[in-house]
Coordinates of N, CA and C in Angstrom, one line a residue:
A1 N 127.5 8.8 48.2 CA 127.6 9.0 49.8 C 127.3 10.4 49.9
N2 N 127.9 11.3 49.3 CA 127.6 12.7 49.3 C 127.1 13.5 48.4
P3 N 125.7 13.2 48.0 CA 125.3 13.6 46.7 C 125.3 15.2 46.9
D4 N 125.3 16.0 47.8 CA 125.3 17.4 47.6 C 126.5 18.1 47.7
A5 N 127.8 17.1 47.6 CA 129.1 17.7 47.6 C 129.5 18.0 46.3
V6 N 130.2 19.0 46.2 CA 130.6 19.5 44.7 C 131.7 18.1 44.1
A7 N 131.5 17.9 42.6 CA 131.9 17.0 41.8 C 132.5 17.3 41.2
I8 N 132.3 18.7 40.6 CA 133.1 19.1 39.2 C 133.3 20.8 39.4
R9 N 134.5 21.2 39.6 CA 134.6 22.7 39.2 C 135.1 23.0 38.0
S10 N 134.6 23.6 37.0 CA 135.3 24.3 35.9 C 134.7 25.8 35.4
G11 N 135.8 26.7 35.9 CA 135.5 27.7 35.3 C 134.3 28.3 36.6
D12 N 133.3 28.8 36.0 CA 132.0 29.1 37.0 C 131.4 28.1 37.0
V13 N 131.3 27.1 36.5 CA 130.4 25.7 36.8 C 130.8 25.1 37.9
R14 N 129.9 24.6 38.7 CA 130.1 23.9 40.2 C 128.8 23.3 39.7
M15 N 129.2 21.9 40.2 CA 128.0 20.4 40.0 C 128.3 19.5 41.2
T16 N 127.2 19.4 41.7 CA 127.3 18.5 42.9 C 127.1 16.9 42.1
Y17 N 127.5 16.0 43.1 CA 127.5 14.5 42.6 C 126.0 14.3 42.1
R18 N 124.9 14.9 42.7 CA 123.5 14.6 42.5 C 123.3 15.3 40.9
E19 N 123.8 16.3 40.6 CA 123.4 17.1 39.5 C 124.3 16.3 38.3
L20 N 125.5 15.9 38.6 CA 126.4 15.1 37.7 C 125.5 13.8 37.3
E21 N 125.0 13.0 38.4 CA 124.5 11.8 38.2 C 123.0 12.0 37.3
E22 N 122.3 12.9 37.4 CA 121.0 13.6 36.9 C 121.3 14.0 35.4
Q23 N 122.5 14.5 35.3 CA 122.9 15.0 34.1 C 123.3 14.1 33.0
A24 N 124.2 13.0 33.6 CA 124.8 11.7 33.0 C 123.5 10.9 32.5
C25 N 122.6 10.7 33.4 CA 121.6 9.9 33.1 C 120.4 10.5 31.8
R26 N 120.4 12.0 32.0 CA 119.6 12.5 31.2 C 120.4 12.3 29.5
L27 N 121.4 12.3 29.7 CA 122.4 12.2 28.4 C 122.3 11.0 27.9
A28 N 122.3 9.9 29.0 CA 122.2 8.7 28.2 C 121.0 8.1 27.5
D29 N 119.6 8.6 28.5 CA 118.4 8.5 27.9 C 118.5 9.1 26.6
F30 N 118.8 10.5 26.4 CA 119.0 11.2 25.2 C 119.3 10.4 24.1
L31 N 120.9 9.9 24.4 CA 121.4 8.9 23.3 C 120.7 7.7 22.9
N32 N 120.0 7.0 24.0 CA 119.3 5.9 23.7 C 118.4 6.2 22.8
V33 N 117.5 7.1 22.8 CA 116.1 7.4 22.2 C 116.5 8.0 20.7
S34 N 117.6 9.2 20.9 CA 117.6 9.9 19.8 C 118.6 9.2 18.6
A35 N 119.8 8.5 19.2 CA 120.6 7.9 18.1 C 120.8 6.4 18.4
G36 N 119.9 5.7 19.3 CA 119.5 4.3 19.4 C 120.7 3.8 20.0
I37 N 121.6 4.7 20.6 CA 123.0 4.0 21.1 C 122.7 3.0 22.4
T38 N 123.3 2.1 22.5 CA 123.0 1.2 23.3 C 124.2 0.1 23.7
S39 N 124.4 -0.7 24.2 CA 125.4 -1.6 25.0 C 126.4 -2.3 23.7
G40 N 127.5 -1.7 23.7 CA 128.6 -2.3 22.8 C 128.5 -1.4 21.4
D41 N 127.8 -0.3 21.8 CA 128.0 0.7 20.5 C 129.3 1.6 21.0
R42 N 130.0 2.4 20.0 CA 130.7 3.4 20.2 C 130.4 5.0 19.8
V43 N 130.8 5.8 20.9 CA 130.5 7.1 20.6 C 131.8 7.9 20.8
G44 N 131.9 8.8 19.8 CA 133.2 9.5 19.8 C 133.4 10.7 20.7
I45 N 134.1 10.9 21.1 CA 134.2 12.3 22.1 C 135.5 13.1 21.2
F46 N 135.3 14.1 20.7 CA 136.1 14.8 20.0 C 136.0 16.5 20.6
S47 N 136.3 16.7 21.7 CA 136.3 18.0 22.4 C 137.3 18.2 23.4
D48 N 137.1 19.5 24.1 CA 138.0 20.2 24.8 C 137.6 19.6 26.4
R49 N 138.4 19.7 27.2 CA 138.4 19.2 28.7 C 137.3 20.2 29.1
S50 N 136.1 19.5 29.7 CA 135.2 20.5 30.3 C 134.2 19.6 31.1
A51 N 133.4 20.2 32.1 CA 132.2 19.6 33.0 C 131.3 18.8 31.7
D52 N 131.0 19.2 30.6 CA 130.3 18.8 30.0 C 131.0 17.3 29.1
G53 N 132.4 17.2 29.3 CA 132.9 16.3 28.7 C 132.9 14.9 29.9
V54 N 132.7 15.4 31.0 CA 132.5 14.4 32.1 C 131.2 13.7 32.0
I55 N 130.3 14.8 31.8 CA 128.7 14.0 31.5 C 128.9 13.3 30.6
I56 N 129.4 13.7 29.2 CA 129.2 13.1 28.2 C 130.0 11.3 28.5
L57 N 131.0 11.5 28.8 CA 131.7 9.9 29.4 C 130.8 9.3 30.2
L58 N 130.4 9.6 31.4 CA 129.5 8.9 32.2 C 128.2 8.6 31.4
G59 N 127.4 9.4 30.7 CA 126.7 8.8 30.0 C 126.6 7.8 28.9
I60 N 127.8 7.9 28.3 CA 128.0 6.6 27.6 C 128.3 5.4 28.3
L61 N 128.9 5.5 29.4 CA 129.4 4.3 29.8 C 128.0 3.6 30.6
K62 N 127.2 4.5 31.0 CA 125.8 4.0 31.5 C 125.0 3.4 30.8
L63 N 125.0 3.5 29.3 CA 124.6 2.8 28.4 C 125.2 1.4 28.0
G64 N 126.4 1.2 28.7 CA 127.3 -0.1 28.2 C 127.8 0.3 27.0
A65 N 128.0 1.4 26.3 CA 128.5 1.7 25.3 C 129.9 1.9 25.5
A66 N 131.0 2.3 24.4 CA 132.1 2.6 24.4 C 132.1 4.0 24.0
F67 N 133.3 4.7 24.8 CA 133.6 5.9 24.2 C 134.9 6.0 23.6
V68 N 135.0 6.8 22.4 CA 136.3 7.1 21.6 C 136.7 8.1 21.8
P69 N 137.8 8.4 22.5 CA 138.5 9.7 22.5 C 139.3 10.3 21.4
V70 N 139.1 11.2 20.9 CA 139.8 11.8 20.0 C 140.5 13.1 20.3
D71 N 141.8 13.5 20.4 CA 142.2 14.5 20.8 C 142.2 15.8 20.2
P72 N 141.4 16.7 20.7 CA 141.1 17.8 19.8 C 142.1 18.7 19.0
E73 N 143.5 18.2 19.3 CA 144.4 19.0 18.5 C 144.9 17.9 17.6
T74 N 144.2 16.7 17.3 CA 144.7 16.0 16.3 C 144.5 16.2 15.1
P75 N 145.4 15.9 13.9 CA 144.9 16.4 12.6 C 143.7 16.0 12.3
P76 N 143.0 16.3 11.1 CA 141.6 16.0 10.6 C 141.8 14.8 10.3
A77 N 142.9 14.4 9.4 CA 143.1 13.1 8.7 C 143.0 11.8 9.6
R78 N 143.7 11.9 10.9 CA 144.0 11.2 12.3 C 142.3 11.2 12.6
A79 N 141.8 12.1 12.9 CA 140.5 12.2 13.3 C 139.5 11.4 12.7
Q80 N 139.5 11.6 11.4 CA 138.9 11.0 10.4 C 138.9 9.4 10.4
H81 N 140.1 8.7 10.7 CA 140.7 7.5 10.6 C 139.9 6.9 11.8
I82 N 140.0 7.5 13.1 CA 139.9 7.0 14.3 C 138.1 7.0 14.3
I83 N 137.7 7.9 14.1 CA 136.0 7.8 13.8 C 135.4 7.0 13.1
A84 N 136.1 6.8 11.8 CA 135.7 5.7 10.7 C 136.0 4.2 11.3
S85 N 137.2 3.9 11.4 CA 137.4 2.6 11.8 C 137.1 2.1 13.2
S86 N 136.7 2.8 14.1 CA 136.1 2.2 15.5 C 134.7 2.2 15.3
K87 N 134.0 2.7 14.1 CA 132.5 2.7 13.7 C 131.7 3.3 14.8
C88 N 132.3 4.7 15.0 CA 131.4 5.4 15.9 C 129.9 5.7 15.3
K89 N 129.0 5.4 16.3 CA 127.7 5.4 15.8 C 126.9 7.3 16.0
A90 N 127.9 7.6 16.8 CA 127.8 9.1 17.0 C 128.8 9.9 17.5
V91 N 128.9 10.9 17.3 CA 130.1 11.8 17.7 C 129.7 12.9 18.6
F92 N 130.6 13.2 19.8 CA 130.3 14.5 20.4 C 131.7 15.6 19.9
C93 N 131.2 16.7 19.6 CA 132.0 17.5 19.2 C 131.9 19.0 19.7
S94 N 132.9 19.5 20.3 CA 133.2 21.0 21.0 C 132.6 22.1 19.5
E95 N 132.0 23.2 19.7 CA 132.0 24.0 18.7 C 133.2 24.4 18.0
R96 N 134.4 24.7 18.6 CA 135.9 24.8 18.2 C 136.1 23.6 16.9
Q97 N 135.7 22.5 17.2 CA 136.3 21.4 16.6 C 135.1 21.2 15.5
Y98 N 134.0 21.6 15.8 CA 132.9 21.3 14.8 C 133.1 22.0 13.3
G99 N 133.5 23.3 13.8 CA 133.6 24.5 12.6 C 134.8 23.8 11.6
S100 N 135.6 23.3 12.3 CA 137.0 22.9 11.3 C 136.9 21.5 10.8
C101 N 136.0 20.8 11.2 CA 135.8 19.2 11.0 C 134.7 18.7 10.5
I102 N 133.6 19.8 10.2 CA 132.4 19.4 10.0 C 132.4 18.1 8.8
E103 N 133.4 18.2 8.1 CA 133.3 17.2 6.5 C 133.4 15.8 7.0
I104 N 134.5 15.6 8.2 CA 134.9 14.5 8.7 C 133.8 13.8 9.5
L105 N 133.0 14.3 10.0 CA 131.9 14.0 11.2 C 130.8 13.1 10.7
P106 N 130.4 12.0 11.1 CA 129.1 11.3 10.8 C 128.1 12.2 11.0
D107 N 127.0 11.8 10.3 CA 125.7 12.6 10.4 C 125.1 12.8 11.8
T108 N 125.2 11.6 12.7 CA 124.7 11.8 14.0 C 126.2 12.5 15.0
T109 N 125.9 13.7 14.7 CA 127.2 14.5 15.5 C 126.8 15.4 16.4
Y110 N 126.6 15.6 17.6 CA 126.1 16.5 18.7 C 127.1 17.6 19.3
R111 N 126.9 18.8 19.4 CA 128.0 19.8 19.9 C 127.7 19.4 21.6
S112 N 129.2 19.4 22.0 CA 129.3 19.0 23.4 C 128.8 20.0 24.3
D113 N 128.7 21.3 23.8 CA 128.7 22.3 24.7 C 126.9 22.9 24.3
N114 N 126.1 22.0 24.2 CA 124.9 22.0 24.0 C 124.0 20.8 24.1
L115 N 124.3 20.3 25.2 CA 124.0 19.0 25.6 C 122.2 19.1 26.0
P116 N 121.3 18.1 26.0 CA 120.3 18.0 26.4 C 120.1 18.2 28.2
H117 N 120.1 19.5 28.6 CA 119.8 19.9 30.0 C 118.4 20.0 30.2
S118 N 117.7 20.6 29.4 CA 116.4 21.1 29.5 C 115.4 19.8 30.2
A119 N 114.3 20.5 30.6 CA 113.1 19.5 30.8 C 112.6 18.6 29.8
N120 N 112.8 19.1 28.7 CA 112.5 17.9 27.6 C 113.1 16.7 27.6
H121 N 113.9 16.7 28.1 CA 114.7 15.2 28.4 C 114.9 15.1 29.7
P122 N 114.0 14.4 30.3 CA 114.0 14.1 31.9 C 115.2 13.2 32.4
A123 N 115.6 13.4 33.5 CA 116.6 12.7 34.0 C 116.0 11.3 34.7
L124 N 115.9 10.5 34.0 CA 115.6 9.0 34.3 C 116.5 8.3 34.7
S125 N 116.6 7.2 35.7 CA 117.5 6.6 36.3 C 117.8 5.4 35.3
V126 N 118.9 5.3 34.9 CA 119.4 4.5 33.8 C 120.2 3.5 34.5
R127 N 119.7 2.1 34.3 CA 120.1 0.7 34.8 C 120.1 0.1 33.8
R128 N 121.1 -0.3 33.6 CA 121.3 -1.1 32.0 C 121.9 -2.3 32.5
N129 N 121.8 -3.6 32.2 CA 122.5 -4.6 32.6 C 123.4 -5.0 31.4
F130 N 124.5 -5.1 31.5 CA 125.4 -5.4 30.3 C 126.4 -6.3 30.7
D131 N 127.4 -6.9 29.8 CA 128.4 -7.9 30.0 C 129.7 -6.7 30.2
P132 N 130.0 -7.1 31.5 CA 131.3 -6.0 31.8 C 132.7 -6.4 30.9
S133 N 132.6 -7.5 30.1 CA 133.8 -7.6 29.3 C 133.8 -6.9 28.0
I134 N 132.5 -6.2 27.9 CA 132.6 -5.6 26.5 C 133.3 -4.2 26.6
S135 N 133.5 -3.2 25.4 CA 134.5 -2.1 25.8 C 134.0 -1.1 26.3
A136 N 134.6 -0.4 26.9 CA 134.2 0.8 27.6 C 134.8 2.1 27.1
Y137 N 135.8 2.0 26.6 CA 136.4 2.7 25.8 C 137.6 2.3 24.7
V138 N 138.0 2.7 23.6 CA 138.9 2.5 22.7 C 139.8 3.6 22.5
L139 N 141.0 3.5 23.0 CA 142.3 4.3 22.6 C 142.9 3.7 21.5
Y140 N 143.5 4.9 20.6 CA 144.1 4.8 19.5 C 145.7 4.9 19.5
T141 N 146.4 3.9 19.2 CA 148.0 4.0 19.0 C 148.5 5.1 18.3
S142 N 149.8 5.5 18.4 CA 150.0 6.6 17.9 C 150.3 6.7 16.2
G143 N 150.2 5.4 15.7 CA 150.3 5.2 14.5 C 151.8 5.3 13.7
S144 N 152.6 5.3 14.7 CA 154.5 5.4 14.2 C 154.6 4.2 13.6
T145 N 154.0 3.2 13.5 CA 154.4 1.9 12.7 C 153.4 1.6 11.5
G146 N 152.6 3.0 11.1 CA 151.7 2.8 10.0 C 150.3 3.4 10.5
D147 N 149.1 2.6 10.1 CA 147.9 3.2 10.5 C 147.7 3.0 12.2
P148 N 147.0 4.0 12.9 CA 146.6 4.1 14.3 C 145.9 2.6 14.4
K149 N 146.1 1.7 15.4 CA 145.1 0.8 15.8 C 144.5 1.2 17.3
G150 N 143.4 0.8 17.1 CA 142.6 0.9 18.3 C 142.7 -0.2 19.4
C151 N 143.1 0.3 20.6 CA 142.9 -0.9 21.6 C 141.7 -0.6 22.3
L152 N 140.9 -1.9 22.6 CA 139.9 -2.0 23.4 C 140.0 -2.3 24.6
I153 N 139.3 -1.3 25.8 CA 139.6 -1.6 27.3 C 138.3 -1.8 27.8
S154 N 138.1 -3.0 28.3 CA 136.5 -3.2 29.0 C 136.0 -2.6 30.1
H155 N 135.0 -2.9 30.1 CA 134.4 -2.0 31.6 C 135.1 -2.7 32.3
R156 N 135.3 -4.1 32.8 CA 135.9 -4.7 33.7 C 137.3 -3.9 33.9
S157 N 137.8 -3.9 33.0 CA 139.1 -3.6 33.0 C 139.2 -1.9 33.9
L158 N 138.3 -1.1 33.2 CA 138.2 0.3 33.6 C 138.1 0.2 35.0
V159 N 137.1 -0.4 35.3 CA 136.8 -0.7 37.0 C 138.0 -1.0 37.9
N160 N 138.9 -2.0 37.3 CA 139.8 -2.4 38.2 C 140.7 -0.9 38.1
Y161 N 140.9 -0.7 36.9 CA 141.9 0.6 37.1 C 141.7 1.5 38.2
I162 N 140.3 1.9 38.1 CA 139.8 3.1 38.9 C 139.9 2.4 40.2
M163 N 139.7 1.2 40.9 CA 139.6 0.9 41.8 C 141.1 0.8 42.6
W164 N 142.0 0.2 41.6 CA 143.2 0.5 42.2 C 143.7 2.1 42.4
A165 N 143.5 2.8 41.3 CA 144.1 4.3 41.4 C 143.3 5.1 42.8
N166 N 142.1 4.7 43.2 CA 141.5 5.4 44.3 C 142.4 5.0 45.7
D167 N 142.6 3.5 45.5 CA 143.5 3.0 46.7 C 144.8 3.4 46.6
F168 N 145.6 3.7 45.5 CA 146.9 4.4 45.5 C 146.9 5.7 45.7
Y169 N 146.1 6.4 45.1 CA 145.8 7.9 45.4 C 145.4 8.6 46.6
F170 N 144.5 8.0 47.0 CA 143.5 8.6 48.1 C 143.9 7.7 49.6
D171 N 143.9 8.4 50.3 CA 143.7 8.1 51.8 C 142.3 7.0 52.2
D172 N 141.9 6.4 52.8 CA 140.8 5.8 53.2 C 140.0 6.8 53.8
H173 N 140.5 7.8 54.4 CA 139.6 8.7 55.2 C 139.6 10.2 54.8
V174 N 140.2 10.4 54.0 CA 140.5 11.8 52.9 C 140.5 11.8 51.6
R175 N 139.3 12.1 50.9 CA 139.5 12.0 49.6 C 139.9 13.6 49.1
G176 N 140.9 13.6 48.1 CA 141.1 14.8 47.5 C 140.5 15.1 46.3
N177 N 141.3 16.3 45.7 CA 140.6 16.6 44.6 C 141.6 16.3 43.2
M178 N 141.2 16.0 42.2 CA 142.0 15.8 41.2 C 141.9 16.7 39.8
A179 N 142.7 17.0 39.2 CA 142.9 18.2 38.3 C 142.8 17.3 36.9
W180 N 142.0 17.8 36.1 CA 142.1 17.0 34.5 C 142.7 18.0 33.6
F181 N 144.3 17.6 33.2 CA 145.0 18.7 32.5 C 145.4 17.9 31.4
T182 N 145.1 16.7 31.4 CA 145.7 16.0 29.9 C 144.3 15.8 29.0
S183 N 144.5 15.6 27.5 CA 143.7 14.9 26.7 C 142.7 13.7 27.2
L184 N 141.5 13.6 27.0 CA 140.9 12.5 27.5 C 141.7 11.2 26.5
A185 N 142.3 11.5 25.6 CA 142.8 10.6 24.3 C 144.3 10.0 25.1
F186 N 144.4 10.4 26.4 CA 145.4 9.8 27.2 C 145.3 9.0 28.2
D187 N 145.5 7.7 28.2 CA 145.1 6.6 29.2 C 145.3 7.1 30.3
F188 N 146.2 7.9 30.8 CA 146.4 8.1 32.2 C 145.4 8.9 32.9
T189 N 144.5 9.7 32.2 CA 143.5 10.7 32.4 C 142.5 10.0 33.3
L190 N 142.1 8.8 32.5 CA 140.6 7.9 32.8 C 141.4 7.6 34.3

């Protein structure tokens, strides 16, 4: 409705909804072509909160794939378990995590601070048809009763939650701002 309104403010970064859409489509196309990511695949997000994190999340969802958030403060053994058991086809990792966890990351790992923003990856309009009952994301339990277990949340369930949160937190006539202050691996963040 307001493509030129600011969608994200993060440090010095200001991004409009139009720019966010273009970047997310560009990333989705890049993932589809370079890593073969498509509907039903899983992609790990092992990075800090950032504007790039939002682009990554939306790009993955546009493909009908599922994101698997890994808290950047999680111990390497837990991160390895999550990435392996969820069968991530690719992982996004920030520079900080990349250096300390390279041995646990799959071959198809991308730096989240080095996304394909250039004209070499044109922003195509991604319109994929997929079953809304497939996973949108996979969250892992704490593992307090043994190994952490993945909980699959469907695209349909995520949309239902977002619609509820939109009605609950915002007035019909006034839209506010939301701060992202927790890890993406915390369900309420979504």
